Short mmCIF file of C-alpha atoms in Angstrom, two decimals:
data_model
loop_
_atom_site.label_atom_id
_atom_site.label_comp_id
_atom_site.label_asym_id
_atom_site.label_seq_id
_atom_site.Cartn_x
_atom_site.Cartn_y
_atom_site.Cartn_z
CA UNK A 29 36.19 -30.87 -28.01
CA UNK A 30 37.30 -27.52 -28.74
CA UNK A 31 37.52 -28.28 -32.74
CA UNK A 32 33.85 -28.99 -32.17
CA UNK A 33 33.27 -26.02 -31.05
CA UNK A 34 35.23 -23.87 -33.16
CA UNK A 35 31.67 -22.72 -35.24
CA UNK A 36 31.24 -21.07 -31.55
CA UNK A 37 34.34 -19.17 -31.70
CA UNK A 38 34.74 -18.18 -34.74
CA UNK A 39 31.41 -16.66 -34.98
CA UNK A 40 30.91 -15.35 -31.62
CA UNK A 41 34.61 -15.02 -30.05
CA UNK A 42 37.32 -15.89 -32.19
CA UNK A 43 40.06 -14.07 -29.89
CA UNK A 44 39.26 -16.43 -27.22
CA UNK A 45 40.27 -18.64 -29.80
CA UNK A 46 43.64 -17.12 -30.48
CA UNK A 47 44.14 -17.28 -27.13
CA UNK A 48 44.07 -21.08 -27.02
CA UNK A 49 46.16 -21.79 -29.86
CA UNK A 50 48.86 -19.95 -28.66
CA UNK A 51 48.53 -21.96 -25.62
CA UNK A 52 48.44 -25.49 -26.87
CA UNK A 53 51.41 -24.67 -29.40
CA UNK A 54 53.27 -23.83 -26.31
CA UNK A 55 52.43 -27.21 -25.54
CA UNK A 56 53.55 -29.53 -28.26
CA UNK A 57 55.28 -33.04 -28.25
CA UNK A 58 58.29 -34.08 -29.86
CA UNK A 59 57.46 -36.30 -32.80
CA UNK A 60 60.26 -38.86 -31.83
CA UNK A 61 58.15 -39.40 -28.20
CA UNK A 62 55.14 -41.35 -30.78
CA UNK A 63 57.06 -42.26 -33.73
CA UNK A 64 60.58 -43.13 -32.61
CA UNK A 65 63.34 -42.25 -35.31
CA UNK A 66 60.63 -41.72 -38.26
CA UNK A 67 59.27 -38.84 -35.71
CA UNK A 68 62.44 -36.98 -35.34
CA UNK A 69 62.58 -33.46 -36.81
CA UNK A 70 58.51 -33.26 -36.08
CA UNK A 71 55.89 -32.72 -33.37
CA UNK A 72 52.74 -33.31 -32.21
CA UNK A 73 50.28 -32.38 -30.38
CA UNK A 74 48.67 -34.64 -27.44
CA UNK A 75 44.63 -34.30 -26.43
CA UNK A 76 44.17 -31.81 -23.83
CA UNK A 77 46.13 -29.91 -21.57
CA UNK A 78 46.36 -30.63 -17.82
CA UNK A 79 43.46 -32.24 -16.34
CA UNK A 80 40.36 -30.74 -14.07
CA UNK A 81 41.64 -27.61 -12.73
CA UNK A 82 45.28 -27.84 -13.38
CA UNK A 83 46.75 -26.31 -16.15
CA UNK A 84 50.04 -28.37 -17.79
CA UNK A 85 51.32 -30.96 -19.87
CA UNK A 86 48.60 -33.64 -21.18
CA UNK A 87 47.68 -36.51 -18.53
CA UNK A 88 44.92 -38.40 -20.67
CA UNK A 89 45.76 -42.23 -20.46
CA UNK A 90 46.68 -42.15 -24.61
CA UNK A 91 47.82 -39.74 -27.20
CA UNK A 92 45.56 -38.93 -29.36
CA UNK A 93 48.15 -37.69 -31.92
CA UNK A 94 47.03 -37.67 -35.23
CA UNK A 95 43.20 -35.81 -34.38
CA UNK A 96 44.51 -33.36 -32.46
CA UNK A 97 47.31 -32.38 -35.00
CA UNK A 98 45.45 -31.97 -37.59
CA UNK A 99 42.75 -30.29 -35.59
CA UNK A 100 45.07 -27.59 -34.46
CA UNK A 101 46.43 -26.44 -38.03
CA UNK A 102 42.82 -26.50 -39.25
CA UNK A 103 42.09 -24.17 -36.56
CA UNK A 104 45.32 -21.83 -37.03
CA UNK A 105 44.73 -22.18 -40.72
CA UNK A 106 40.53 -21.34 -39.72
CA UNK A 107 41.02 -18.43 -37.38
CA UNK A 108 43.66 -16.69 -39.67
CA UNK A 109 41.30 -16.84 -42.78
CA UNK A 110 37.84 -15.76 -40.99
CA UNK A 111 39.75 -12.56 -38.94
CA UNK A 112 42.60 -12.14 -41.20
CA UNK A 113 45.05 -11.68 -38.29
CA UNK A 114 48.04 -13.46 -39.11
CA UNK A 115 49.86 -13.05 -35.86
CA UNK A 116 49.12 -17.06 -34.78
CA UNK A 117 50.37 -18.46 -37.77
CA UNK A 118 53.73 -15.97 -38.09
CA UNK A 119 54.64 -16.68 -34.78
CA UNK A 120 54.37 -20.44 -35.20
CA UNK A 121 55.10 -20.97 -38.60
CA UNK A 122 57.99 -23.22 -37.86
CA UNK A 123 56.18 -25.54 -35.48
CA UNK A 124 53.05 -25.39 -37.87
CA UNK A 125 55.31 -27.15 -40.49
CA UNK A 126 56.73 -29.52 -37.97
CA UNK A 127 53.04 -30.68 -37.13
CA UNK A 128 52.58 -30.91 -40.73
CA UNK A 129 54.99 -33.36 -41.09
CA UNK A 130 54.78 -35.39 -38.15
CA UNK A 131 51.19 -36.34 -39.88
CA UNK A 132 52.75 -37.36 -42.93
CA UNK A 133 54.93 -39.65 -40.95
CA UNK A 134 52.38 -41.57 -39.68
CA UNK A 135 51.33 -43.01 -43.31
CA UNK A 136 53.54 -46.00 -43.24
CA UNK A 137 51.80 -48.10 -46.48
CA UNK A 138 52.57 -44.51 -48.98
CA UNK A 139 48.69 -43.45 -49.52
CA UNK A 140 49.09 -40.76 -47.22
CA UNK A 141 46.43 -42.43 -44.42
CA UNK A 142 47.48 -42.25 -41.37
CA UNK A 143 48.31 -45.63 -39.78
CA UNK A 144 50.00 -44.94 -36.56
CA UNK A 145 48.99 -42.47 -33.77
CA UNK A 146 45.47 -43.05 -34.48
CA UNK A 147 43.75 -43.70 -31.55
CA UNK A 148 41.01 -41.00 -31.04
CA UNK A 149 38.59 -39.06 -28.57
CA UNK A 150 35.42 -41.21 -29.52
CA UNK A 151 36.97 -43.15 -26.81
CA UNK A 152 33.25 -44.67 -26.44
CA UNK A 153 33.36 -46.36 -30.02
CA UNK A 154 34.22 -49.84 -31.49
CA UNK A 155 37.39 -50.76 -31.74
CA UNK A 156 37.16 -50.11 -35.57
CA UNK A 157 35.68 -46.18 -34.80
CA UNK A 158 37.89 -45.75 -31.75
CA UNK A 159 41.35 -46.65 -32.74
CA UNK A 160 40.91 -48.52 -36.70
CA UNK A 161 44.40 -47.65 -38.08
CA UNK A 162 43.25 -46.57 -41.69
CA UNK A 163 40.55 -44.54 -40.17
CA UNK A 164 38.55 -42.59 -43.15
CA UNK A 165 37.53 -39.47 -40.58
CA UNK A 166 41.51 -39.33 -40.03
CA UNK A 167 42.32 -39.52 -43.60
CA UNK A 168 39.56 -36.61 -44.47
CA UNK A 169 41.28 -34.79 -41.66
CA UNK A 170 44.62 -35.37 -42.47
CA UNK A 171 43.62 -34.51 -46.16
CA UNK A 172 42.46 -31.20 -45.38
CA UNK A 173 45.19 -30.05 -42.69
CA UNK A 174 48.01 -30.92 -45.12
CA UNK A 175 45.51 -28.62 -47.58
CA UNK A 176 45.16 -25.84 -45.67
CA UNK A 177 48.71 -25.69 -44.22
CA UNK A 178 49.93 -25.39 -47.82
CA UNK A 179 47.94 -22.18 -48.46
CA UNK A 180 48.51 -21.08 -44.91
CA UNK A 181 52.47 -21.47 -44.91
CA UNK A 182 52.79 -20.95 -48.45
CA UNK A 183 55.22 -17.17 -48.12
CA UNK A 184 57.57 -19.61 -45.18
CA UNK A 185 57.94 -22.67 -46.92
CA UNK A 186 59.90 -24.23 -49.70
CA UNK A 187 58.38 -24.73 -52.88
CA UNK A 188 59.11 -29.31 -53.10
CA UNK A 189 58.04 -29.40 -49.22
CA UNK A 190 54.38 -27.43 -50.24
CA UNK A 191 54.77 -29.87 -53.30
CA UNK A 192 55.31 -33.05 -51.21
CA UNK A 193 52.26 -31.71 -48.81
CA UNK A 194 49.52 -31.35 -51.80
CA UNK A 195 50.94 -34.80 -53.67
CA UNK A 196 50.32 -36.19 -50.17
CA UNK A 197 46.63 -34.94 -50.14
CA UNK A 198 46.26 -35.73 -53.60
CA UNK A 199 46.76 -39.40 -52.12
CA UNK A 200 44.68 -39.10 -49.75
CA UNK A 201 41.37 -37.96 -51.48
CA UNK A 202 42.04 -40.57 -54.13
CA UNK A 203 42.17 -43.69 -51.50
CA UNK A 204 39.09 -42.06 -49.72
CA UNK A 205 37.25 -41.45 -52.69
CA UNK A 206 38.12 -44.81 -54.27
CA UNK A 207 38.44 -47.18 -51.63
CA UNK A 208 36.20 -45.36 -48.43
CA UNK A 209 32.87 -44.77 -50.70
CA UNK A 210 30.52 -48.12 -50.11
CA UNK A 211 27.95 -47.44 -52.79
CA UNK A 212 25.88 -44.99 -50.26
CA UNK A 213 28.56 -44.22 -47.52
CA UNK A 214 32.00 -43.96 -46.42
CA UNK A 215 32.88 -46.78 -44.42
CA UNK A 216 35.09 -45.96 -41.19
CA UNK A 217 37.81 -47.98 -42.29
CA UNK A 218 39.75 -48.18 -45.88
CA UNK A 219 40.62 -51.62 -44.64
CA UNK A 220 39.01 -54.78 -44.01
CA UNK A 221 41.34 -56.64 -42.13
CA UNK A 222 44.43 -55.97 -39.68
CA UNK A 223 46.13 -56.39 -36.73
CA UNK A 224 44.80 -53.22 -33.91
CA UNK A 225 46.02 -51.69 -30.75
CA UNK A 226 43.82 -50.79 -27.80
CA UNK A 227 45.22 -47.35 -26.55
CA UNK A 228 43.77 -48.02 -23.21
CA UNK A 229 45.60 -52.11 -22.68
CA UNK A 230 48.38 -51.48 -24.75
CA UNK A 231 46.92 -55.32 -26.08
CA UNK A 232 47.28 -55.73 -29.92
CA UNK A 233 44.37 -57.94 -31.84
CA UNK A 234 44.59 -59.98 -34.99
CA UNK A 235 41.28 -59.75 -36.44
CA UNK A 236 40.29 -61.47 -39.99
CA UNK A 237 37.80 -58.55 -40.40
CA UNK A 238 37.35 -55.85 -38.51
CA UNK A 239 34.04 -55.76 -37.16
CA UNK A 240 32.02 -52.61 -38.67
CA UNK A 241 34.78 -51.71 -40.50
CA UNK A 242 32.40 -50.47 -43.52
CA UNK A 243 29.79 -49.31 -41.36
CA UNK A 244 28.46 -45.38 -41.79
CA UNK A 245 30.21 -42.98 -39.96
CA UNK A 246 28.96 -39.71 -39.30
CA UNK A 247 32.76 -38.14 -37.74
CA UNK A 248 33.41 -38.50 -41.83
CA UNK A 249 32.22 -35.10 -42.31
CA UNK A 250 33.37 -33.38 -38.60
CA UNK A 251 36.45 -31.70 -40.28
CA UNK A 252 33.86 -30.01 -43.23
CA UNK A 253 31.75 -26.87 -41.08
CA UNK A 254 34.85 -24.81 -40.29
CA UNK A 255 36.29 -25.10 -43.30
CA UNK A 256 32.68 -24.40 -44.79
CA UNK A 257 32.78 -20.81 -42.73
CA UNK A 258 36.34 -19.92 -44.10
CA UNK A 259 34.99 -21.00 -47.74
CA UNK A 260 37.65 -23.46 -48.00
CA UNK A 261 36.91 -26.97 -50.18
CA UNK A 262 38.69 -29.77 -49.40
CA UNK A 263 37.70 -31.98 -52.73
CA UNK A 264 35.35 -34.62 -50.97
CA UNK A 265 32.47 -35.45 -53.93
CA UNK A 266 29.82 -32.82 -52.27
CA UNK A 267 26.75 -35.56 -53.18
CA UNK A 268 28.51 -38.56 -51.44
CA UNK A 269 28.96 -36.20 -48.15
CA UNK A 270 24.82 -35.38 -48.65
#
């Protein structure tokens, strides 16, 4: 919700936004708690903090790990480049590159797209929108937070890791680009078929194909306007977004 209304902040009251980041890196997960042993050494961060009026760790019934992840380095990454103030990203830098690798932990198949910790907070879509595991809204988000955290963490980070981030990215555009674009869209899902989770039963489903797994999805483009206001391009073919 908040990375949806980031345009708000960073236009209108972009310390308020500072405010909050410092606040939910405070609040990160250990990557090990999602991804067992392939986790370890990485974090994460869960989809919202507390619940009503109460103020504390996340409560929501499921994790929402790999959306709000990425969302958070896009909006250090976002805040630092429309104020210039660094201090966010200094202070964290460390746990920045821990997020950053927890979402490259979650490709298992080596293109880069996410497959595990997908589940997301269109928790009123199809199965396919809500928690598809080759999601191509993940993958464009994923894309551009291992992007931006490689210019953002460039001065704190070794040279092969930045390298391993952008190759990673580099995989990800090409798989979205090649194998996401329908003729006149790009589908929700790089994948047809596959065997899918419901975050909310814990109940796994075989299906033979996924239904509206190439359907139109407009959550494609919800990572672009913030990045837009920072003048930051993540590589997407500008007339296939149009």
């Amino acid at each position: 919700v908040e990375f949806t209304q980031a345009p708000f902040y960073l236009a209108v009251w972009p310390e308020l936004l500072r405010l909050q980041l410092n606040q939910w890196i405070a609040r990160v997960c250990a990557g090990e708690k999602s991804l067992g042993d392939r986790g370890l050494g990485t974090c994460f961060m869960a989809h919202d903090l507390g619940r009503y009026a109460e103020v504390g760790a996340a409560v929501y019934p499921h994790l929402m790990e790999v959306e709000e992840t990425a969302n958070l380095i896009l909006l250090a990454f976002v805040y630092w480049r429309r104020t210039g103030d660094r201090s966010v990203v200094a202070a964290h830098a460390g746990t920045l590159g821990q997020l950053v690798e927890y979402l490259r932990a979650t490709d298992t198949d080596g293109s880069g797209v996410p497959t595990e910790g997908v589940a997301n907070t269109i928790d009123d879509g199809s199965p396919a929108i809500q928690f598809g595991r080759r999601q191509v809204y993940l993958a464009v988000k994923t894309l551009a937070a291992l992007q931006v955290a490689a210019a953002m963490l460039a001065t704190t980070t070794a040279p092969a890791r930045l390298k391993d981030w952008r190759d990673t990215a580099a995989r990800i555009l090409a798989a979205v680009e090649t194998d996401g674009w329908r003729g006149d869209h790009y589908a929700v899902l790089l994948e047809r078929s596959g065997r899918l989770m419901n975050p909310w039963t814990k109940e796994w489903t075989d299906y033979a194909e996924i239904p509206g797994w190439d359907a139109p999805h407009i959550y494609t483009a919800n990572t672009l306007p913030v990045l837009d206001m920072v003048g930051f391009d993540v590589g997407l073919d500008r007339d296939r977004v149009r």
